[in-house]
Coordinates of C-alpha atoms in Angstrom, one line a residue:
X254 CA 110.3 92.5 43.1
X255 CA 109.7 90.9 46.3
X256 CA 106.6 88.5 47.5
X257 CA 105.8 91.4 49.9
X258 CA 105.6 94.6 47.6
X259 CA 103.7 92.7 44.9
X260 CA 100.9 91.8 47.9
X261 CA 101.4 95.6 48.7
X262 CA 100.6 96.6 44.7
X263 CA 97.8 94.0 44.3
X264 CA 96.1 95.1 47.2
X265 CA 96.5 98.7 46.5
X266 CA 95.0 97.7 43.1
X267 CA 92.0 96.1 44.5
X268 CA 91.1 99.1 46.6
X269 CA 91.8 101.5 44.2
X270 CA 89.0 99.7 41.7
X271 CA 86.5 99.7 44.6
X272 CA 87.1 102.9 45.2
X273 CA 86.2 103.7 40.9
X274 CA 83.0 100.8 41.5
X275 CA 82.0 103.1 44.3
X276 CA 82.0 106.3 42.7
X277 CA 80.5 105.3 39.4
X278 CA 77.5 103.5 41.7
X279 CA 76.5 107.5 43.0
X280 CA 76.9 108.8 39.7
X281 CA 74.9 106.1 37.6
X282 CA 72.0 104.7 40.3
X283 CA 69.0 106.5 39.7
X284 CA 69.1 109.3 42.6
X285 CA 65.9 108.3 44.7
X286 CA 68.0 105.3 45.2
X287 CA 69.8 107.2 47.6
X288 CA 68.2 109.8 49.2
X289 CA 64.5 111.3 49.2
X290 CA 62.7 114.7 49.7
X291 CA 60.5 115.3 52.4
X292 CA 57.1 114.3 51.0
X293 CA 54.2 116.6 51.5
X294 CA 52.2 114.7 54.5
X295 CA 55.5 114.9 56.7
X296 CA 55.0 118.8 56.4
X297 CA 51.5 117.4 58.1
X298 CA 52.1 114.5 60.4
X299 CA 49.1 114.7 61.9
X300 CA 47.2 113.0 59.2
X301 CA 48.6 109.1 58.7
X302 CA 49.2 107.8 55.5
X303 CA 49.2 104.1 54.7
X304 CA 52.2 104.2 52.0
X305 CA 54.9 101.6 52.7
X306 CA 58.6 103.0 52.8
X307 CA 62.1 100.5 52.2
X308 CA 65.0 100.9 55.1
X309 CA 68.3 99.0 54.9
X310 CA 69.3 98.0 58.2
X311 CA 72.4 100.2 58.0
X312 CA 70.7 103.3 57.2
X313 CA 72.1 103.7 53.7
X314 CA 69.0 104.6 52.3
X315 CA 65.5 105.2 52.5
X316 CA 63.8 104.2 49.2
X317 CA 59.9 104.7 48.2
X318 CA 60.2 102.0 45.5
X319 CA 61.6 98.2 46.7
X320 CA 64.2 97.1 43.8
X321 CA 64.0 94.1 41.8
X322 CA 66.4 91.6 43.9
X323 CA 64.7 93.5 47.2
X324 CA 68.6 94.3 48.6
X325 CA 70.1 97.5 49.7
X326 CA 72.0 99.0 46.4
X327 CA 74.9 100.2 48.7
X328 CA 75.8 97.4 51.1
X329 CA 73.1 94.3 49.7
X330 CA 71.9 93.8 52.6
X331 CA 67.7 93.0 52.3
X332 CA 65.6 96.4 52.5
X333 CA 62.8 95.9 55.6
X334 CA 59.4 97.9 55.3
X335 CA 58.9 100.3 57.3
X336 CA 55.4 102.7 57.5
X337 CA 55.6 105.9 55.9
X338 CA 53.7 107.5 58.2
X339 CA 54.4 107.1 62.3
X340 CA 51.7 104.0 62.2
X341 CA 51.9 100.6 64.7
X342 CA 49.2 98.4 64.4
X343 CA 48.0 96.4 67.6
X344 CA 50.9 93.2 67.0
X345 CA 53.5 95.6 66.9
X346 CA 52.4 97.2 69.8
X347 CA 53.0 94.3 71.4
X348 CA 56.1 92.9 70.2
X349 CA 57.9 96.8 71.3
X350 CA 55.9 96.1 74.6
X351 CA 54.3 99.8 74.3
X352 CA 52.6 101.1 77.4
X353 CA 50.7 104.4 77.3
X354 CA 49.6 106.6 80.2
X355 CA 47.0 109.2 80.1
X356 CA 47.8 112.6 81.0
X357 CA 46.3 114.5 83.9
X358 CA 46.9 117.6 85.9
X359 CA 48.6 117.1 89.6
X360 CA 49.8 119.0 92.5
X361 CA 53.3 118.4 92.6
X362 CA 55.9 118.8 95.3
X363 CA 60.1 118.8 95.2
X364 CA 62.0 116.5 97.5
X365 CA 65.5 117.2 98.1
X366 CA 67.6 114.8 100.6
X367 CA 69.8 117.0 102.1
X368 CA 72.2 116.6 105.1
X369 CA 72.4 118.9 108.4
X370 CA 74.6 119.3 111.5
X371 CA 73.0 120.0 114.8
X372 CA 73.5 123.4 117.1
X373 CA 73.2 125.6 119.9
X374 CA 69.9 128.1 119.3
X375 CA 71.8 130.9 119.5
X376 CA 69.0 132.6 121.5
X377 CA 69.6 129.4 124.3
X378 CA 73.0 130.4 125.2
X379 CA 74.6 132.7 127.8
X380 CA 78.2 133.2 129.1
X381 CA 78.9 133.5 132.3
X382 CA 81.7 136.7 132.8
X383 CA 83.9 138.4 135.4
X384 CA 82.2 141.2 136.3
X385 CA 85.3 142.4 138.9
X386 CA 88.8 140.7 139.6
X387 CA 89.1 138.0 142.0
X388 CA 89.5 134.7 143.1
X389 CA 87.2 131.5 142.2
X390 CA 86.2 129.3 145.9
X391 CA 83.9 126.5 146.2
X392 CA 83.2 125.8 142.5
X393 CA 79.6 124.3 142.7
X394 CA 79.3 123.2 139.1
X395 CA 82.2 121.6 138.6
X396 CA 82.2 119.4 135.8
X397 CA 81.2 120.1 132.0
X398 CA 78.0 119.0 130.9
X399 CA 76.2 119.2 134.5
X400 CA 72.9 120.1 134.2
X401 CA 71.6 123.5 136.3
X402 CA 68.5 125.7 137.2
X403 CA 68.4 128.9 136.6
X404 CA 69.1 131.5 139.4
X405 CA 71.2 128.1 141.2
X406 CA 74.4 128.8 142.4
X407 CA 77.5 127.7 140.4
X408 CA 80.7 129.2 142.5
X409 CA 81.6 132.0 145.2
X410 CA 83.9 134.7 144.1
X411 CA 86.2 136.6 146.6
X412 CA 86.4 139.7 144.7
X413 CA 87.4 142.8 147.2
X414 CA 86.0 145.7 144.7
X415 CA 82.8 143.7 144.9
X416 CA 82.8 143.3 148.7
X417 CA 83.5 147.1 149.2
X418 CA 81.0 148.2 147.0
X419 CA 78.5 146.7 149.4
X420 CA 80.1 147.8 152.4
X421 CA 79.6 151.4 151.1
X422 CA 75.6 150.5 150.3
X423 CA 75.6 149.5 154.0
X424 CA 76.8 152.6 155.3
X425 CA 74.7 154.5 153.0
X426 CA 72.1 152.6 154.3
X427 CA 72.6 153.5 158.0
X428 CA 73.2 157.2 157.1
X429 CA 69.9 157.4 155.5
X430 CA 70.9 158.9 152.3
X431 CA 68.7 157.3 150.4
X432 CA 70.4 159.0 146.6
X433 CA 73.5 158.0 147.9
X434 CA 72.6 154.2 148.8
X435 CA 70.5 154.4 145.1
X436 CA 73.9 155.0 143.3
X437 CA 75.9 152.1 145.3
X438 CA 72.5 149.8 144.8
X439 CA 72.9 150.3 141.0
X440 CA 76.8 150.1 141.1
X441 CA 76.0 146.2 142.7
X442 CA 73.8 145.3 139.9
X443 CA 75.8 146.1 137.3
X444 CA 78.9 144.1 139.5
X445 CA 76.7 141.1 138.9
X446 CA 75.4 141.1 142.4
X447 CA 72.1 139.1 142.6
X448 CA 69.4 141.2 144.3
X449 CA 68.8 138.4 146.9
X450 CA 72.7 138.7 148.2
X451 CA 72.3 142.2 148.5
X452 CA 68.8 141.7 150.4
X453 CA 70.6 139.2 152.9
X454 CA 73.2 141.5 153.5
X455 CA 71.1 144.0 154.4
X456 CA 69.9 141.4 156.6
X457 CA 73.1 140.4 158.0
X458 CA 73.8 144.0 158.7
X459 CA 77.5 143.3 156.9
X460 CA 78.9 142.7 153.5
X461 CA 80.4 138.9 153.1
X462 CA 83.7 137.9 151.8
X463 CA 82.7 135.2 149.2
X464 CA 79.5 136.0 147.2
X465 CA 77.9 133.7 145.2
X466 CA 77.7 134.1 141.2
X467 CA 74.2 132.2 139.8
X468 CA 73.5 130.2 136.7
X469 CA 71.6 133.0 134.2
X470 CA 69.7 130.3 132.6
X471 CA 68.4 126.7 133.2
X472 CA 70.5 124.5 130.5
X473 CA 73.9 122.2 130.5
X474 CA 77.5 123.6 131.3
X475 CA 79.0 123.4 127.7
X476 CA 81.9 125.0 128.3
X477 CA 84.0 125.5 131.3
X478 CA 87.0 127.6 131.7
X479 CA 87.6 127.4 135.9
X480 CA 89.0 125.6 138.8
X481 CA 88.5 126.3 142.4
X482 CA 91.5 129.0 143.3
X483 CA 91.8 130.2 139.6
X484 CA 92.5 134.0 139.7
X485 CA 90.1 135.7 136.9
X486 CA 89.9 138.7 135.6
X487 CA 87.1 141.7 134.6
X488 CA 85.5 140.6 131.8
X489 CA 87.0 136.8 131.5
X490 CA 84.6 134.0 130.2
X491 CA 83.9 131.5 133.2
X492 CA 81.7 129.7 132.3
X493 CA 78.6 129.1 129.1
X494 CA 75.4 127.7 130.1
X495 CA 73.2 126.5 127.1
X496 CA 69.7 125.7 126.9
X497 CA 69.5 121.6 125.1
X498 CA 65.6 122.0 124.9
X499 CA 65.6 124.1 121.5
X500 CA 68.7 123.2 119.1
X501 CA 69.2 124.8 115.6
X502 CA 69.7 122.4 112.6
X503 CA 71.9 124.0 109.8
X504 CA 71.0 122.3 106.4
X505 CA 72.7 122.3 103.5
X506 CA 71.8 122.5 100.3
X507 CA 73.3 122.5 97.2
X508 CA 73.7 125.8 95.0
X509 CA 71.2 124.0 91.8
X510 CA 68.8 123.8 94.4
X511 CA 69.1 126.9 96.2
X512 CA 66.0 127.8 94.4
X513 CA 63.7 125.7 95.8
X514 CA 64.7 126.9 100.1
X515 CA 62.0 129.3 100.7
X516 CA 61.0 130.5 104.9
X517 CA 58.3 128.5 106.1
X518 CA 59.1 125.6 103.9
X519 CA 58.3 122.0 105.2
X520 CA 61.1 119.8 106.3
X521 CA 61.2 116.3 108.0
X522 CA 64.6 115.6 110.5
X523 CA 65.4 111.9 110.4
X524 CA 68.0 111.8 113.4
X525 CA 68.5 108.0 113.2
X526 CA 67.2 106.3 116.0
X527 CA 64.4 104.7 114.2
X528 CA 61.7 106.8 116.0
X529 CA 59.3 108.9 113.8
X530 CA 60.5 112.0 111.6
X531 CA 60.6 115.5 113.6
X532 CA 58.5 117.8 111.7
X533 CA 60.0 121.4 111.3
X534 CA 59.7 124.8 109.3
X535 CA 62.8 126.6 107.2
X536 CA 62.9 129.4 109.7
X537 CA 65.7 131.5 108.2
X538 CA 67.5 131.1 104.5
X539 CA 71.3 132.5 105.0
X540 CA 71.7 135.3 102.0
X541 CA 75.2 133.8 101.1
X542 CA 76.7 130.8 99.5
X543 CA 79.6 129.3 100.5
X544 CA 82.5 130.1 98.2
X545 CA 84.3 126.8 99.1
X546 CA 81.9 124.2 99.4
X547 CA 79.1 125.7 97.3
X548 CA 76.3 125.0 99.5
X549 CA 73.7 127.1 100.5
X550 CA 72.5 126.9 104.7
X551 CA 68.7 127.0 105.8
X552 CA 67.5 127.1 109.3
X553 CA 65.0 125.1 111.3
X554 CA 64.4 124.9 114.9
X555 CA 63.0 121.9 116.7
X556 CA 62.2 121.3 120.2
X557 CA 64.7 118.5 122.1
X558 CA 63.4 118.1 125.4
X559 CA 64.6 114.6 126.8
X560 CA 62.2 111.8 127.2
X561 CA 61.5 110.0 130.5
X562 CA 64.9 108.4 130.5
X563 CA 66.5 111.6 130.2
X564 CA 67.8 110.6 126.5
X565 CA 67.6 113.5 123.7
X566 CA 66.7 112.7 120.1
X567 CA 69.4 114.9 118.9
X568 CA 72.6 116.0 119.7
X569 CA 75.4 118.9 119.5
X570 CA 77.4 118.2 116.2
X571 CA 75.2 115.2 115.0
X572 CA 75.0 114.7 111.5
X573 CA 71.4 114.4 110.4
X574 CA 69.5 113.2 106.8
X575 CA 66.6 115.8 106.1
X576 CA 63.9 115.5 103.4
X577 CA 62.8 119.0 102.5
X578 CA 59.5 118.6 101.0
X579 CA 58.8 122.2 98.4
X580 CA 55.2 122.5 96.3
X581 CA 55.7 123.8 93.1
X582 CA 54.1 125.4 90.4
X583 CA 54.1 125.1 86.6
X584 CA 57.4 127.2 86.2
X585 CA 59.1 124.5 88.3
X586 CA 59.9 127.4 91.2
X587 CA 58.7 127.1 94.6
X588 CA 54.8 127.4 94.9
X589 CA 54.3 131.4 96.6
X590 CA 52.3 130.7 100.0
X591 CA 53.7 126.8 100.6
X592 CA 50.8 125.9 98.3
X593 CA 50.8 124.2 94.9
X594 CA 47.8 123.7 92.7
X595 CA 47.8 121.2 90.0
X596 CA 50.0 121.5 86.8
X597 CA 49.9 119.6 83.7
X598 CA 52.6 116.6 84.6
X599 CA 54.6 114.1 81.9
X600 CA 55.6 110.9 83.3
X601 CA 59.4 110.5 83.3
X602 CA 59.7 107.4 81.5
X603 CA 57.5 109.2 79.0
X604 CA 59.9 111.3 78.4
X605 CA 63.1 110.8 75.7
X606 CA 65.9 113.4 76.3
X607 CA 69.6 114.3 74.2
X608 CA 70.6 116.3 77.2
X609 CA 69.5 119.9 75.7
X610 CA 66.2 118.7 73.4
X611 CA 63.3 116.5 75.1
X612 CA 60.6 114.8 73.7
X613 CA 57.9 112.9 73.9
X614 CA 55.1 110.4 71.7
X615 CA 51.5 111.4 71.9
X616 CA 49.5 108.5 70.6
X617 CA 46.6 109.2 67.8
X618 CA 44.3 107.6 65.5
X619 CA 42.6 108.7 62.2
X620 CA 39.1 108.2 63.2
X621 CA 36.4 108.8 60.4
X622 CA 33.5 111.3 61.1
X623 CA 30.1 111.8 59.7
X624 CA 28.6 115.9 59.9
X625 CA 24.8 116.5 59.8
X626 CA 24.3 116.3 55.9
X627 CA 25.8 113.0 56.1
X628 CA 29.0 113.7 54.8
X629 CA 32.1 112.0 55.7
X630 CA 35.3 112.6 56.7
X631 CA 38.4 111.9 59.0
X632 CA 40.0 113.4 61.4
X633 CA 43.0 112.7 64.1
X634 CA 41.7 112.0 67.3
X635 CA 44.4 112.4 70.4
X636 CA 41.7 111.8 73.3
X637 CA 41.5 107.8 73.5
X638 CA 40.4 105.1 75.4
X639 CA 43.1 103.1 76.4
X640 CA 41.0 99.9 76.9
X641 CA 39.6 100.3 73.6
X642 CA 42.6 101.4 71.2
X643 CA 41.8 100.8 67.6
X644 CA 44.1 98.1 65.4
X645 CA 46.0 101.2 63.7
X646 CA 47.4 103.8 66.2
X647 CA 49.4 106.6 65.2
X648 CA 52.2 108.5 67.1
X649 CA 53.3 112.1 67.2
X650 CA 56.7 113.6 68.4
X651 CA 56.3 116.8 70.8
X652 CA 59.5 118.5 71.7
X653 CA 58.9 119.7 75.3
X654 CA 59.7 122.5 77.8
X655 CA 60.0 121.0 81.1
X656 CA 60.4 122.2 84.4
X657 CA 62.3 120.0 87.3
X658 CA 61.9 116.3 88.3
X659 CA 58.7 116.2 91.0
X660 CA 56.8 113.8 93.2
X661 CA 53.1 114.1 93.6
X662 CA 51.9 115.1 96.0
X663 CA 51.0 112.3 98.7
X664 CA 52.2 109.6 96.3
X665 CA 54.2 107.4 98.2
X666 CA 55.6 105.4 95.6
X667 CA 57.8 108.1 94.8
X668 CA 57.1 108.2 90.9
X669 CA 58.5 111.4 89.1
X670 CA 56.8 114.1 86.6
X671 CA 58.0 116.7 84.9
X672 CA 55.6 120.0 84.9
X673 CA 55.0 120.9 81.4
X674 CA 56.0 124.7 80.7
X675 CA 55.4 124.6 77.3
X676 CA 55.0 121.8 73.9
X677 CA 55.4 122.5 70.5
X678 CA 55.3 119.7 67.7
X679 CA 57.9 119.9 64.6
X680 CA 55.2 120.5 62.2
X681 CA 52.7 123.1 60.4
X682 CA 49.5 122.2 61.3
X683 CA 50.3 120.4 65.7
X684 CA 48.1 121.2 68.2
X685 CA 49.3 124.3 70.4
X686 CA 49.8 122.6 73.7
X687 CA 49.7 119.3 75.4
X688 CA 46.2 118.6 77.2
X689 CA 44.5 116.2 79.7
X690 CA 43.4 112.9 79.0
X691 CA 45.9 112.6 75.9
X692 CA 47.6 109.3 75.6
X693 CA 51.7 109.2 75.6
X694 CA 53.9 106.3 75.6
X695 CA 56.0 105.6 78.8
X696 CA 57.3 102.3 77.7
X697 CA 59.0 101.7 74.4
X698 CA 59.1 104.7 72.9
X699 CA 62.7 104.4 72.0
X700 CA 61.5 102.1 69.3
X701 CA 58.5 104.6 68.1
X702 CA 61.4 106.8 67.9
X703 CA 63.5 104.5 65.5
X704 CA 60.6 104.2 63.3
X705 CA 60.0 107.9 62.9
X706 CA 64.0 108.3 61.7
X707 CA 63.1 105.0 59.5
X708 CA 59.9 106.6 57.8
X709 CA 61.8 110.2 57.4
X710 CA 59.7 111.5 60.2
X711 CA 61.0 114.0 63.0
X712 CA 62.8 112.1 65.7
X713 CA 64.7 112.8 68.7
X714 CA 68.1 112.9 66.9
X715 CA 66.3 114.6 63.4
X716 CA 64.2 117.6 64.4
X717 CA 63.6 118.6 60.6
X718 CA 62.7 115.1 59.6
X719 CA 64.0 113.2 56.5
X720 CA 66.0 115.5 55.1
X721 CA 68.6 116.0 57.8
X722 CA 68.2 112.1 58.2
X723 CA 68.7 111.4 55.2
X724 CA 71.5 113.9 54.3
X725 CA 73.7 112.1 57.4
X726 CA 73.4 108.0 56.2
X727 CA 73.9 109.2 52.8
X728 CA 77.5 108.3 52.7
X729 CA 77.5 105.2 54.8

């Protein structure tokens, strides 16, 4: 046999025998060795017990009795104590550098960051058509983007079914048939003829060859679709004319957040230019979402008006950061009204999360009472001072119902809460809900945490306690 197979047999030999040591330790150790049953004051972790539990660092097992030589049976590495009950006296407060916050009711508000593009109101905007056939001649506006006055004259038209249409209101003029020169009147206006051409042609006593077409609005030429001599025809677009003092801004907002876009909600325009925010209301929520990009659009309408360099804060197709500011109510929805009145708020860093299960550690301490008759007793006090903790504090899980991630309102440190929906503690005889003026650990609670799994208690990971804790490290 070669050097190499007899490594292979002697090795194989080796692990077969701790494989048989292995085995026979399960079978022969003493059972509570290994694993062990929920005791009766987990069924009631409100009241804190002082009895001492062993841990090995590995999680192998959780013993109530230390052995003799004070190692782990499975691994021999050295057991640490650990509190049988969810217990951390005022040194090991310190040393996990706990920090507690009370709780309290505030009026909380959403925040969303959100991006818009700037556009025309459409209400601001007008074409400028053909009304007849005919030829374009001294093109007053004649570049894009000149401003003009309403009523202001932008080009003549020669257009010879306009021109005779007048000349027939003349003559019906001079023949006094006052029906007939109604008919022709109307038949100008809807030509496009502005009543103060046809009131100096009457004038004149003759119908001109070029009449002038006027701007239907005061605004900026957006669009222009003429030269001087173009031929145009009934119905053509000439020109647009848009109004720059009122501009729509189309946000867009994601489809998770759709819920909070409600009309009248606040929103602050940040266009850039390091001035102050515009202030403006949601004025119109579209009832679709986009299939593509999954976003939904809100309105809002701001006034633009230039400043007294003639500069305007925003402009047509700019991209602009908007802070939409949404009160909200205990459910986590939109507030009804724009209003919000205070809800019962966690603290995020309060809060310990597996991505579907949240929960949180409400500080107590077993404080002992005296009735009338001078008997005595002790009960679990959650309402503490936290100047004045005693040395032995105790700690209770909560699993929570939360609604979203909020600011509150005014705070401009921009700290988050969660509104509480709903609490419910793992065990028989927990309070019924979370309240003011309770106590709850924002800063190393991970650690409070590990000590619950240590002593068997319900922990983030272990909702039923020891058992399930217990149950998983038993074959490590």
């Amino acid at each position: 046999m070669s050097p190499a197979m007899r490594r292979t047999v002697y090795l194989s030999a080796l692990a077969g025998i701790a494989l048989l040591l292995g085995f026979g330790a399960v079978f022969l150790l003493p059972e509570r060795w290994f694993w062990r049953p929920a005791p009766e004051e987990h069924a009631g972790h409100g009241a804190m017990s002082d009895g001492p539990s062993y841990a090995c660092p590995m999680f192998c097992v959780v013993m109530d009795e230390k052995p003799a030589d004070g190692r782990c049976p499975v691994c021999g590495m050295e057991l640490g104590e650990v509190g049988q009950a969810s217990v951390v006296d005022a040194h090991e407060r310190m040393m996990i550098g706990l920090e507690l916050e009370r709780l309290a009711e505030r009026r909380l508000e959403r925040r969303l960051d959100v991006w818009g593009e700037v556009a025309y109101e459409e209400g601001n905007v007008s074409a400028v058509t053909a009304r007849a056939s005919g030829w374009i001649s001294e093109l007053a506006a004649d570049s894009t983007w000149s401003e003009v006055e309403a009523g202001t004259r932008l080009f003549d038209l020669e257009a010879p079914e306009v021109t005779a249409a007048l000349d027939e209101y003349l003559v019906a003029r001079r023949a006094a048939s006052a029906e007939l020169a109604r008919a022709q009147r109307t038949r100008l206006e809807l030509l496009g003829v502005d009543p103060r051409d046809i009131e100096e042609a009457e004038r004149g006593g003759a119908a001109p060859r070029l009449l002038p077409v006027r701007a239907p609005r005061s605004g900026v030429i957006v669009r222009r679709g003429i030269t001087e001599g173009d031929h145009v025809k009934t119905g053509q677009e000439l020109l647009v004319v848009a109004d720059l003092d009122r501009v729509r801004v189309e946000l867009e907002v994601f489809e998770p957040d759709a819920v909070f876009l409600v009309k009248g909600g606040e929103v602050r325009l940040d266009p850039g230019d390091d001035g102050e925010p515009i202030a403006a209301r949601i004025e119109f929520v579209d009832p679709v979402i986009d299939r593509r990009s999954r976003v939904l659009r809100a309105r809002v309408v701001v006034a633009n008006a230039p400043d007294g360099a003639g500069r305007r804060r925003l402009r047509i197709g700019q991209r602009v950061r908007a802070d939409l500011v949404v009160p909200i109510d205990a459910s986590g929805r939109a507030a009804p009204g724009g209003g919000s009145s205070p809800v019962l708020a966690l603290p995020r860093e309060a809060v310990l999360s597996t991505g579907e299960r949240r929960v949180a550690f409400v500080m107590a301490a077993s404080v002992e009472r005296t009735t009338a008759t001078g008997r005595s007793f002790r009960r679990t006090e959650r309402t503490l001072d936290p100047e004045r903790l005693p040395d032995r504090l105790g700690h209770e899980l909560v699993e929570l119902e939360l609604g979203p991630l909020a600011h509150e309102v005014g705070d401009d440190a921009r700290r988050l809460f969660y509104p509480v929906r709903s609490a419910r503690w793992p065990v028989v005889d927990g309070p019924s809900a979370l309240e003011s003026g309770w106590l709850v650990a924002t800063r190393g609670a991970f650690m409070l945490d590990a000590q619950a799994q240590l002593a068997g208690a319900p922990s983030l990971f272990f909702p039923e306690g020891s058992t399930a804790a217990t149950d998983v490290h038993a074959g490590h």
